[in-house]
Coordinates of C-alpha atoms in Angstrom, one line a residue:
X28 CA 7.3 -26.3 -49.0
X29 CA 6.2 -22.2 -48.5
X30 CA 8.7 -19.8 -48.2
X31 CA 7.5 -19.6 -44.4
X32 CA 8.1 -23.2 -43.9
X33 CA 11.4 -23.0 -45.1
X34 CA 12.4 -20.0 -42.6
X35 CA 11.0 -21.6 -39.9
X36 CA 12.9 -24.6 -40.2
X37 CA 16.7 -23.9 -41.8
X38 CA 16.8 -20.6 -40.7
X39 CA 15.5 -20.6 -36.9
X40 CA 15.4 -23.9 -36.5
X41 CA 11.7 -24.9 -35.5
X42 CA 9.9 -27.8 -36.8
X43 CA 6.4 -25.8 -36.9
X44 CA 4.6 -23.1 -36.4
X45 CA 3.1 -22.3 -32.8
X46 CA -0.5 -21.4 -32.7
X47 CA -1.4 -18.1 -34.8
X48 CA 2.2 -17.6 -35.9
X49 CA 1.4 -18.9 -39.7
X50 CA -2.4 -17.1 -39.5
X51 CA -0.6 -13.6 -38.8
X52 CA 2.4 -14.1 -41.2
X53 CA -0.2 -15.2 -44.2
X54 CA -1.9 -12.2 -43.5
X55 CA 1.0 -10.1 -43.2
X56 CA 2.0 -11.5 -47.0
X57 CA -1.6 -10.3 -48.1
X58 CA -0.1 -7.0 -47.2
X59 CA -2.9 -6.5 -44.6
X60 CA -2.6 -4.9 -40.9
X61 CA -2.6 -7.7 -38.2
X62 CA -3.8 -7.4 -35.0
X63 CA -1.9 -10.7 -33.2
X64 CA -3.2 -11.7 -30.0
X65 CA -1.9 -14.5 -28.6
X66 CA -0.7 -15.9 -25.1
X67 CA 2.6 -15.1 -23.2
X68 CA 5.5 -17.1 -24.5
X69 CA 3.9 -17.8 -28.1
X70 CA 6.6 -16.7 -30.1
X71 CA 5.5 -13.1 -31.0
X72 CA 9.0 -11.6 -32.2
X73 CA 9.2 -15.0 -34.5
X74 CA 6.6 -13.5 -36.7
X75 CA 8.5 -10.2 -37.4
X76 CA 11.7 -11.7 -37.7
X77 CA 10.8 -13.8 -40.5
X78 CA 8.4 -11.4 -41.9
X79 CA 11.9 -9.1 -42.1
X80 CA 13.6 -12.3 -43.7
X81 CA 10.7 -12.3 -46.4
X82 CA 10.3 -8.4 -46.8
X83 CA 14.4 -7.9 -46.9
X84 CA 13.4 -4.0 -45.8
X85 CA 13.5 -2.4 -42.3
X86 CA 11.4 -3.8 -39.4
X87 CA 10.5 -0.7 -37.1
X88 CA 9.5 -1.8 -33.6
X89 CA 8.0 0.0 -30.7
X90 CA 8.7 -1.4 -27.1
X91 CA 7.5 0.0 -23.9
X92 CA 10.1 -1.0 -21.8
X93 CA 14.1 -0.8 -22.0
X94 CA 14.5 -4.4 -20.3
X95 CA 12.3 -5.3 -23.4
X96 CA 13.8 -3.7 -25.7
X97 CA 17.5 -5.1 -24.8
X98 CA 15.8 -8.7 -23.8
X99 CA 15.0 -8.9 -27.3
X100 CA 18.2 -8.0 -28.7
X101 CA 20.0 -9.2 -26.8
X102 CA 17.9 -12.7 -27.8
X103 CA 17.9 -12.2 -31.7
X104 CA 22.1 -11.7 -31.4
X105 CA 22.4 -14.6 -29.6
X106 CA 20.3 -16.3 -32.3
X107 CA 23.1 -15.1 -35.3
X108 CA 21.0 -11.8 -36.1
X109 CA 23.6 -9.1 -36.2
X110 CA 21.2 -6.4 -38.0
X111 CA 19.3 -5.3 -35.1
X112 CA 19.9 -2.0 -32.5
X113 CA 17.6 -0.8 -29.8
X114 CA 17.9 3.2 -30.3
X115 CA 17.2 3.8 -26.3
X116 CA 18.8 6.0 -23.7
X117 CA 21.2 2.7 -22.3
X118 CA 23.0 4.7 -25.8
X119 CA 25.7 7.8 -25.0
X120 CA 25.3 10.9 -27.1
X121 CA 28.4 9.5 -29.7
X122 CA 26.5 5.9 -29.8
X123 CA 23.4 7.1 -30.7
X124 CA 24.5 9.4 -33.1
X125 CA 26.6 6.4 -34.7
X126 CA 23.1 4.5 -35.2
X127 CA 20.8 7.1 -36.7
X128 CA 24.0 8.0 -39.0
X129 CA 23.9 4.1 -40.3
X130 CA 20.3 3.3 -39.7
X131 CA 20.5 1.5 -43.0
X132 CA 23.1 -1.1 -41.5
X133 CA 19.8 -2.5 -39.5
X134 CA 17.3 -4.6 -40.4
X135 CA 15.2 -5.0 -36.8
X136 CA 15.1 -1.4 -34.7
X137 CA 13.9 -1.3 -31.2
X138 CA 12.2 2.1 -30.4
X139 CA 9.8 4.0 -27.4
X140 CA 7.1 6.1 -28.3
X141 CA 9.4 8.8 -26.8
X142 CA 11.6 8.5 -29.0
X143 CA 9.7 9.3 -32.1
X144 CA 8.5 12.3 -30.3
X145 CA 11.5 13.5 -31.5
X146 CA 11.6 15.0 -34.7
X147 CA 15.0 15.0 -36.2
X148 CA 14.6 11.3 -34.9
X149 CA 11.8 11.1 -37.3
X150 CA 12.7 12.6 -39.8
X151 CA 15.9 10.1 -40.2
X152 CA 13.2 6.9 -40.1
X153 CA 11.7 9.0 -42.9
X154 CA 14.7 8.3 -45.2
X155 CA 14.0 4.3 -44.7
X156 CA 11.5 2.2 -46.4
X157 CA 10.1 0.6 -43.8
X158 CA 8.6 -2.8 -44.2
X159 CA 6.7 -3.5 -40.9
X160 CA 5.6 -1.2 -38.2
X161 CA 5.6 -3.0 -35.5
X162 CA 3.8 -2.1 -31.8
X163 CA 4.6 -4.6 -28.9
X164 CA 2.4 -5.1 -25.9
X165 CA -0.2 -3.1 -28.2
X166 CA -2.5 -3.0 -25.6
X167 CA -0.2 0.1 -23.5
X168 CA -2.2 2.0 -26.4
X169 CA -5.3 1.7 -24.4
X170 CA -3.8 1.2 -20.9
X171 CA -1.0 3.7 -20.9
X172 CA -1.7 6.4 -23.9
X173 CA -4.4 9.0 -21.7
X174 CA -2.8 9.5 -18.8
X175 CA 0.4 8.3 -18.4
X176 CA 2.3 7.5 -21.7
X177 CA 0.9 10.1 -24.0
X178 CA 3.6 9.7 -27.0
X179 CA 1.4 6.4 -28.1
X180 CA -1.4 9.1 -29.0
X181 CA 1.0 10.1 -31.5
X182 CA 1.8 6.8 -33.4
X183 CA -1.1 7.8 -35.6
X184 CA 1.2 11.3 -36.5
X185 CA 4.3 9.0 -37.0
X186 CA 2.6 6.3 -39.6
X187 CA 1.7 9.2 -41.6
X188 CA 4.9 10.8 -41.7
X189 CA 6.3 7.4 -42.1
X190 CA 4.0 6.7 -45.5
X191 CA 1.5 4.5 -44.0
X192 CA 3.8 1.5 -43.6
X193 CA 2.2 -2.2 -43.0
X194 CA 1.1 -2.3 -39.3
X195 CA 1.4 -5.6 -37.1
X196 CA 0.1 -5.3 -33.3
X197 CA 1.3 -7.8 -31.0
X198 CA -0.5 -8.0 -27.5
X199 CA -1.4 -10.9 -25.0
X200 CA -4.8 -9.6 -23.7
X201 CA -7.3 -7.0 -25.7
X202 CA -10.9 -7.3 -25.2
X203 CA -13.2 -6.2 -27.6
X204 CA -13.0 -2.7 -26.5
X205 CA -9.6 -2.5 -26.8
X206 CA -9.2 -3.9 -30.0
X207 CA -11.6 -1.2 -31.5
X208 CA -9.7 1.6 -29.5
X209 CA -6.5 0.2 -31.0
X210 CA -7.4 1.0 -34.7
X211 CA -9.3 4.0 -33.9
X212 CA -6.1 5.7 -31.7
X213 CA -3.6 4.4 -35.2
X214 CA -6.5 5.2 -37.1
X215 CA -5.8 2.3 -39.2
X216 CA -8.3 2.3 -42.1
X217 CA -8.2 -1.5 -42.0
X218 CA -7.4 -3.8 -39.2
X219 CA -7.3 -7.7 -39.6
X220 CA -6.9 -10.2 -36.3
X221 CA -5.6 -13.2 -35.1
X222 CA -6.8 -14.1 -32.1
X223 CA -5.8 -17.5 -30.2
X224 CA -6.9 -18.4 -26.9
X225 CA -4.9 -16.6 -24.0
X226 CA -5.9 -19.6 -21.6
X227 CA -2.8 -21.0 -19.3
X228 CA -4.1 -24.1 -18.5
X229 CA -1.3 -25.1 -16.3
X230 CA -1.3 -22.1 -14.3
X231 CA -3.4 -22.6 -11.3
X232 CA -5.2 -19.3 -10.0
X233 CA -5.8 -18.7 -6.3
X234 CA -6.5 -15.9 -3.6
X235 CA -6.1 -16.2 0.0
X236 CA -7.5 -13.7 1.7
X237 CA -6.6 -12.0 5.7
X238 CA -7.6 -10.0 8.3
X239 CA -4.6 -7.7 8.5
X240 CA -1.2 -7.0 7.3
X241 CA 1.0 -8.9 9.9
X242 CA -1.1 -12.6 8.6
X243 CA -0.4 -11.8 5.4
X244 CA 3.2 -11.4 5.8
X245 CA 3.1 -14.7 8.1
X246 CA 1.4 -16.6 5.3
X247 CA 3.8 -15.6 2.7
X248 CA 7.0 -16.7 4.4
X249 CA 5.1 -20.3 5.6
X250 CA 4.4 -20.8 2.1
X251 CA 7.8 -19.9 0.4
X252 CA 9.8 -22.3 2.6
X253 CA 7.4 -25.0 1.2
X254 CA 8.1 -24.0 -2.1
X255 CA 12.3 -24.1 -2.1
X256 CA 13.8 -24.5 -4.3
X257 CA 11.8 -23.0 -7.1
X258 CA 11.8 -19.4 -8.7
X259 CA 9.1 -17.1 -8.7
X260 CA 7.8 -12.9 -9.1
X261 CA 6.2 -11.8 -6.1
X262 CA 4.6 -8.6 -7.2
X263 CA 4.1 -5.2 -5.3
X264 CA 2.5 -1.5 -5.4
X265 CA 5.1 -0.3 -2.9
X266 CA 9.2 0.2 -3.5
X267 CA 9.2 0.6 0.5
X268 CA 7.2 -2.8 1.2
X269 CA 9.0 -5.0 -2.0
X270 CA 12.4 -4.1 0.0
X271 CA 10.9 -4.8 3.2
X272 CA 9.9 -8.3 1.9
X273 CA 12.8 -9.2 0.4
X274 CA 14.9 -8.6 3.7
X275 CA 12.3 -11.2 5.5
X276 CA 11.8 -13.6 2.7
X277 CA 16.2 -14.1 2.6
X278 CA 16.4 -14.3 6.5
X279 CA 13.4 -16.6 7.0
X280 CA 14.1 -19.0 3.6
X281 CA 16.7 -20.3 2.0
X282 CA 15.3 -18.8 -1.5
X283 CA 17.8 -16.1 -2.2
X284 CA 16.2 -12.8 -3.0
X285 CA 16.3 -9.6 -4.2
X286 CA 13.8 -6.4 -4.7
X287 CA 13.8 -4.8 -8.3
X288 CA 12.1 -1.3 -9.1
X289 CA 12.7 2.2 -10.7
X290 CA 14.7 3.4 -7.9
X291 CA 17.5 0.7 -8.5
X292 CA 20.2 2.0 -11.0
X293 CA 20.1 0.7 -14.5
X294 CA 23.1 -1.7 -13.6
X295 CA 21.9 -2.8 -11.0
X296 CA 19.1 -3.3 -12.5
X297 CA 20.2 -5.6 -15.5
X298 CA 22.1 -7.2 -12.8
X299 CA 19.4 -8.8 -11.0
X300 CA 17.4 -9.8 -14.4
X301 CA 20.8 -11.8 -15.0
X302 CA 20.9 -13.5 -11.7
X303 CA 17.4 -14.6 -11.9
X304 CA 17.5 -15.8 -15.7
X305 CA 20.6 -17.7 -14.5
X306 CA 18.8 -19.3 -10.9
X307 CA 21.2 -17.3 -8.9
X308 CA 18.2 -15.3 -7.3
X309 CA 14.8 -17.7 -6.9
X310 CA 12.8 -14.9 -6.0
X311 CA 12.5 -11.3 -7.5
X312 CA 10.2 -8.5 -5.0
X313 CA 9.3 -6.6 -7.9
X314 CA 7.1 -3.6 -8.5
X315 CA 5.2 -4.5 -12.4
X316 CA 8.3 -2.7 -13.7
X317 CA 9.6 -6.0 -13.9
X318 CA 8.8 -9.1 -16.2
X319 CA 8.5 -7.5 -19.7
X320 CA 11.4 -8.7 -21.6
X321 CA 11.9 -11.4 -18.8
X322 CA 11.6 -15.1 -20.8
X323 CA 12.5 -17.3 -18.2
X324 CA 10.3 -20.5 -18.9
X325 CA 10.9 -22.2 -15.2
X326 CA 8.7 -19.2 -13.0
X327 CA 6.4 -22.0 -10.6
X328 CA 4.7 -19.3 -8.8
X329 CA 3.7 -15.0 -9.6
X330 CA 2.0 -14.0 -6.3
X331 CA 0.7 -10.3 -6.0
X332 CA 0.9 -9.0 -2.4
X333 CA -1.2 -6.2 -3.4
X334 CA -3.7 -5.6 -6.3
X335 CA -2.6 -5.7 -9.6
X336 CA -4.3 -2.5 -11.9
X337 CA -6.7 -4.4 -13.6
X338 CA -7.7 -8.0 -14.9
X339 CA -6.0 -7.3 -17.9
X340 CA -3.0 -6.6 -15.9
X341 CA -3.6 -9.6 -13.5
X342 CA -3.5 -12.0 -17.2
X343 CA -0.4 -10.1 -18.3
X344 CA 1.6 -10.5 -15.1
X345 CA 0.7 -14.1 -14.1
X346 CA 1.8 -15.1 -17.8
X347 CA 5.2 -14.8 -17.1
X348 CA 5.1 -18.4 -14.9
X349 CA 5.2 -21.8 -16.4
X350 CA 6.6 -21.3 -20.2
X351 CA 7.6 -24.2 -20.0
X352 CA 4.3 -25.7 -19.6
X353 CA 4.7 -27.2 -16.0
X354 CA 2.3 -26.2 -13.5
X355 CA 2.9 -22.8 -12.5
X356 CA 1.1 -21.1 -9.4
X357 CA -1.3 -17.5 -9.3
X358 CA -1.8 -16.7 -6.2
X359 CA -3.5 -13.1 -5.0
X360 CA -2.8 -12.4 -1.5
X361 CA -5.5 -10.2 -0.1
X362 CA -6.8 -8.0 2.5
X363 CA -9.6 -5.1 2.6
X364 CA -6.8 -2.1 3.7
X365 CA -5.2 -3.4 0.4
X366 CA -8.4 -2.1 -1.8
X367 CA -8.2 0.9 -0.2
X368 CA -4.7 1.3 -0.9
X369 CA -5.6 0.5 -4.5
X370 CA -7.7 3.4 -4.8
X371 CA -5.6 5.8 -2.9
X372 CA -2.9 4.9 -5.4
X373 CA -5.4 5.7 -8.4
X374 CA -6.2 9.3 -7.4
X375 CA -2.9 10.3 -7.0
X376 CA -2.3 9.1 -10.9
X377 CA -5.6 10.9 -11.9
X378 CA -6.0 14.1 -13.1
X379 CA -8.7 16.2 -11.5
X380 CA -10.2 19.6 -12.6
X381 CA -8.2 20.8 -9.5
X382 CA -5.1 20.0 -11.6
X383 CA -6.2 21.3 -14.9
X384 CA -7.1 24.6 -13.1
X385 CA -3.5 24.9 -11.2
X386 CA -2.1 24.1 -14.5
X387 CA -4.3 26.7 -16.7
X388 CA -3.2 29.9 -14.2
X389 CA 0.4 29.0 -14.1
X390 CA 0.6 27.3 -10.5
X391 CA 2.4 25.0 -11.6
X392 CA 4.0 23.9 -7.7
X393 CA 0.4 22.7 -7.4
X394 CA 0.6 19.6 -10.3
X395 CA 3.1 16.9 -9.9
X396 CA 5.8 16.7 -12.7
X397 CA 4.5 13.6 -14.4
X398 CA 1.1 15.7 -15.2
X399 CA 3.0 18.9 -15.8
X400 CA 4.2 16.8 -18.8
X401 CA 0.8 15.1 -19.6
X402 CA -0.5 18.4 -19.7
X403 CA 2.0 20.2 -22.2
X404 CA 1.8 17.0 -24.4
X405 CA -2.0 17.9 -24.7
X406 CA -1.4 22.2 -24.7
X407 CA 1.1 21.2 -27.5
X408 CA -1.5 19.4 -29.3
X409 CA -4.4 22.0 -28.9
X410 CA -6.1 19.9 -26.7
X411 CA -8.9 22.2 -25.2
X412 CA -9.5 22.4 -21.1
X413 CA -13.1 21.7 -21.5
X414 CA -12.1 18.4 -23.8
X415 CA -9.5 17.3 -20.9
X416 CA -12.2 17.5 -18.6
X417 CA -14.3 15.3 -20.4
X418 CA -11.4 13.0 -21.5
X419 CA -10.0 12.2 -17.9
X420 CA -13.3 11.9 -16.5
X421 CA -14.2 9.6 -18.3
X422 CA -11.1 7.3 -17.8
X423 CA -11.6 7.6 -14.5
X424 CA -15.2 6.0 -14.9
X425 CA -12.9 3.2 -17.1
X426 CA -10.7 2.7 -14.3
X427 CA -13.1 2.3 -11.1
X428 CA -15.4 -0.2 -13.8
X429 CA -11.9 -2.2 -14.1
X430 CA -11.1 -1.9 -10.4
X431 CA -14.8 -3.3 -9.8
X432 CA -14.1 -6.2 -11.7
X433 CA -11.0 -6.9 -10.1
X434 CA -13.2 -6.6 -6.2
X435 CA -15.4 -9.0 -7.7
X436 CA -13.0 -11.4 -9.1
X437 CA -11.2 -11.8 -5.5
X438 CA -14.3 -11.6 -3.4
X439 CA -17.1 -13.3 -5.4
X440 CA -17.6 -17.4 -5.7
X441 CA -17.2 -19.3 -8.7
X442 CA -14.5 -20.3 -11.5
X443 CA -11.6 -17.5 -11.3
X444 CA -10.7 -18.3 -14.8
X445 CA -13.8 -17.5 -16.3
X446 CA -13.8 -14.0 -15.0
X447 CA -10.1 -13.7 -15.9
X448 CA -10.7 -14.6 -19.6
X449 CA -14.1 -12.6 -19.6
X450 CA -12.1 -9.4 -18.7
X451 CA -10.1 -9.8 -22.3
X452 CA -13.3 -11.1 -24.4
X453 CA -12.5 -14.8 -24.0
X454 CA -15.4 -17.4 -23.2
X455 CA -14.3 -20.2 -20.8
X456 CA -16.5 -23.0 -18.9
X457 CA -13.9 -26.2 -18.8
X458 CA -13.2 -25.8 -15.2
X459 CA -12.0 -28.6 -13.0
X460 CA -9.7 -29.3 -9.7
X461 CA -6.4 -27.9 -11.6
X462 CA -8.2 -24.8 -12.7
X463 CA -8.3 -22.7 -10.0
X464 CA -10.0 -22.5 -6.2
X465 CA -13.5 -21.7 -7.5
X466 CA -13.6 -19.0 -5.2
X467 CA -13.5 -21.4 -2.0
X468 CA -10.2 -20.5 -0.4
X469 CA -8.3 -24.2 -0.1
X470 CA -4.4 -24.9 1.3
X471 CA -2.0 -24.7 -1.8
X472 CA -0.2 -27.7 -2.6
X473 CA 3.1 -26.7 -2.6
X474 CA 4.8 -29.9 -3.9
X475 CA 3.3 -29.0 -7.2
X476 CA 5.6 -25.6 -7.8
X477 CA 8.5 -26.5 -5.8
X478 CA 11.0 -29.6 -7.6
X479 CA 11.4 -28.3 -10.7
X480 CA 13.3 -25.2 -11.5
X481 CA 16.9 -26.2 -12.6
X482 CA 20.1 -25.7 -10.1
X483 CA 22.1 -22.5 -10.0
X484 CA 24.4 -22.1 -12.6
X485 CA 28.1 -20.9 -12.1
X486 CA 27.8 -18.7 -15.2
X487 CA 29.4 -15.3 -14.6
X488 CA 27.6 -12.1 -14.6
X489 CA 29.1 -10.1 -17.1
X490 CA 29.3 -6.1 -16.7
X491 CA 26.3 -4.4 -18.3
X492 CA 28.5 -2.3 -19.9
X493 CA 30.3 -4.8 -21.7
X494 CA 26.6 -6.4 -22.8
X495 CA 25.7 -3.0 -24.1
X496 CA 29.1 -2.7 -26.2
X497 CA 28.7 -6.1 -27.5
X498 CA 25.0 -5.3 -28.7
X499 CA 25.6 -1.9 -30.5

């Protein structure tokens, strides 16, 4: 029996490998970079963990999100891993300092891009001998890097000053495009991939589309009465309306509910993940925020009130219902003011020459924090004016050909899932009745997503404080 094998089974307790788990790890033992791109739920941090089991040296890992981050080790603990820290700002000034003084003590570190911005930070990964580099949801690379995560530009600056370690980059969706942008951004002289079909076959894709807000709303209650008791992610661009909604859906259902976005405390936060991974909330109002890190396998139904950013996103997002393999319901609740909503949300994220030139005379009252910072991160990296101009622009093109694509797949006829799986360089033409609508709007049978999500539990919520001492 290989080495692999022998992890798999006496050490984590699987009786095989899921699909492209044994392709990435072979490769990995080649000593080559892997590209990984398989579905949601396939196992990714399996691969790493026993790759850290095999390697006995440091597994470095970049995470976009804290609830990732802290999902994940909180996950690997439970499992009997001891050797693992997220180094994150959920840390006080004394904690932190505690882990980069032992760094040696871990064998699996959680980190942001942000983070190894830092350079005393760096420098103390410097002093380890890192075995894998790890990136998680890779594809924030392409989708996050330019203009509004601009630390994963310097990833390529960190493998360098880390000696080159191996690379593994784990993603759910990357088209073609991507997967090219992806080495050329680490500028990785070699990339290998594994690629497995993304295809959710019991997840059921649907839009419904209205004439104005009010229906909408209407709809939405109607159909989550039918679908009691189950849980689901109801998905919005809007703090203001995902409060709104959650106020309705717990007075007009007996699905008890609760909103979830940035402006929520970090308790309260970890809080309501809790609640829903333990069925006391069904229903989470959530801006996209929410759902990385979130492995609960019973979601029946992800409906997006308003537009998701892109297809890619769309595949991402509705992957977080049916782990379990049950049917699981995507539904797309549309209207026309919603598109326009869509793109007003866009422009205000962009950068614009108006922007660069407020910027360049010291108006700085004129441009909105988040690109005061997107600009210094490119003035601190000699990024010319003339070359910003260029670069946004042509993101912007990028953005309104993925917005397009989006508008077509809610408005045109035909097999939803095909364009879904198009949008991330994936071939599909299997459809049938438990596909998706076929762009023909039909009722939803709600009986399908509604009888089997598990009871409440009585299981107590403990502090997040305590979980935090506990993990570190």
């Amino acid at each position: 029996m290989a080495v692999i094998d022998q992890l798999l089974q006496q050490k984590f307790h699987y009786k095989a490998f899921r699909p492209g788990q044994r392709a990435t790890l072979t490769m990995l033992q080649q000593g080559q970079n892997v590209l990984a791109i398989l579905p949601t739920g396939a196992g990714k941090t399996l691969i790493y963990q026993i790759y850290g089991e095999l390697t006995h040296r440091p597994i470095l890992i970049i995470s976009p999100l804290l609830a990732l981050m802290n999902d994940q080790v909180e996950r690997m603990r439970y499992s009997g891993e001891r050797r693992v820290v997220a180094l994150n700002s959920t840390l006080d000034w004394s904690e932190r300092q505690d882990v980069l003084t032992h760094l040696n003590r871990y064998r699996y570190l959680f980190v942001s891009p942000e983070m190894l911005a830092n350079h005393q930070i760096l420098k103390k990964f410097q002093k380890l001998s890192i075995g894998l580099f790890v990136i998680d949801e890779a594809h924030c690379i392409s989708q996050w890097a330019i203009d509004f995560r601009p630390d994963y530009l310097n990833l390529a600056h960190v493998l360098k000053k880390l000696g080159q370690p191996q690379t593994l980059l784990l993603t759910a969706t990357a088209s073609q495009q991507v997967r090219a942008d992806l080495q050329h951004k680490l500028r990785l002289p070699s990339l290998q991939t594994v690629v497995e079909s993304i295809n959710r076959p019991n997840i059921y894709l649907a839009v419904h589309h209205f004439n104005n807000e009010t229906a909408k709303q209407n709809y939405l209650l109607q159909l989550l009465q039918k679908l009691t008791p189950s849980s689901g992610i109801i998905y919005f661009s809007s703090k203001k309306m995902a409060n709104v909604m959650a106020t309705a859906i717990n007075r007009a259902t007996n699905l008890a509910t609760a909103a979830y976005h940035a402006d929520l405390s970090n308790p309260d936060r970890y809080k309501i993940q809790q609640q829903f991974m333990n069925n006391q909330l069904q229903v989470i109002c959530a801006t996209t925020a929410f759902g990385m890190g979130i492995n609960k396998p019973d979601v029946r139904f992800v409906i997006h009130y308003h537009l998701p950013q892109d297809l890619p996103s769309y595949q991402q997002e509705i992957g977080r219902g049916g782990r379990d393999g049950l049917p699981s319901l995507a539904l797309l609740l549309y209207t026309d003011q919603d598109a326009n909503l869509a793109r007003q949300l866009n422009s205000l994220d962009q950068l614009t020459s108006v922007d660069l030139k407020a910027y360049q005379t010291k108006q700085l009252t004129q441009v909105a924090p988040q690109k005061q910072q997107l600009l210094r991160f490119y003035h601190h990296h000699r990024v010319t004016m003339e070359k910003l101009r260029i670069i946004f622009a042509q993101r912007a093109q990028q953005k309104q050909q993925a917005f397009q694509a989006l508008l077509e797949y809610i408005n045109q006829p035909g097999c939803r899932r095909k364009k879904l799986l198009a949008s991330c360089s994936e071939s599909f033409d299997q459809h049938d009745d438990d596909c998706c609508d076929n762009g023909i709007e039909t009722e939803i049978n709600a009986d399908l997503y509604s009888s089997t999500s598990q009871p409440a539990t009585n299981k107590p919520i403990i502090d997040w404080r305590e979980i935090i001492t506990k993990l570190f």
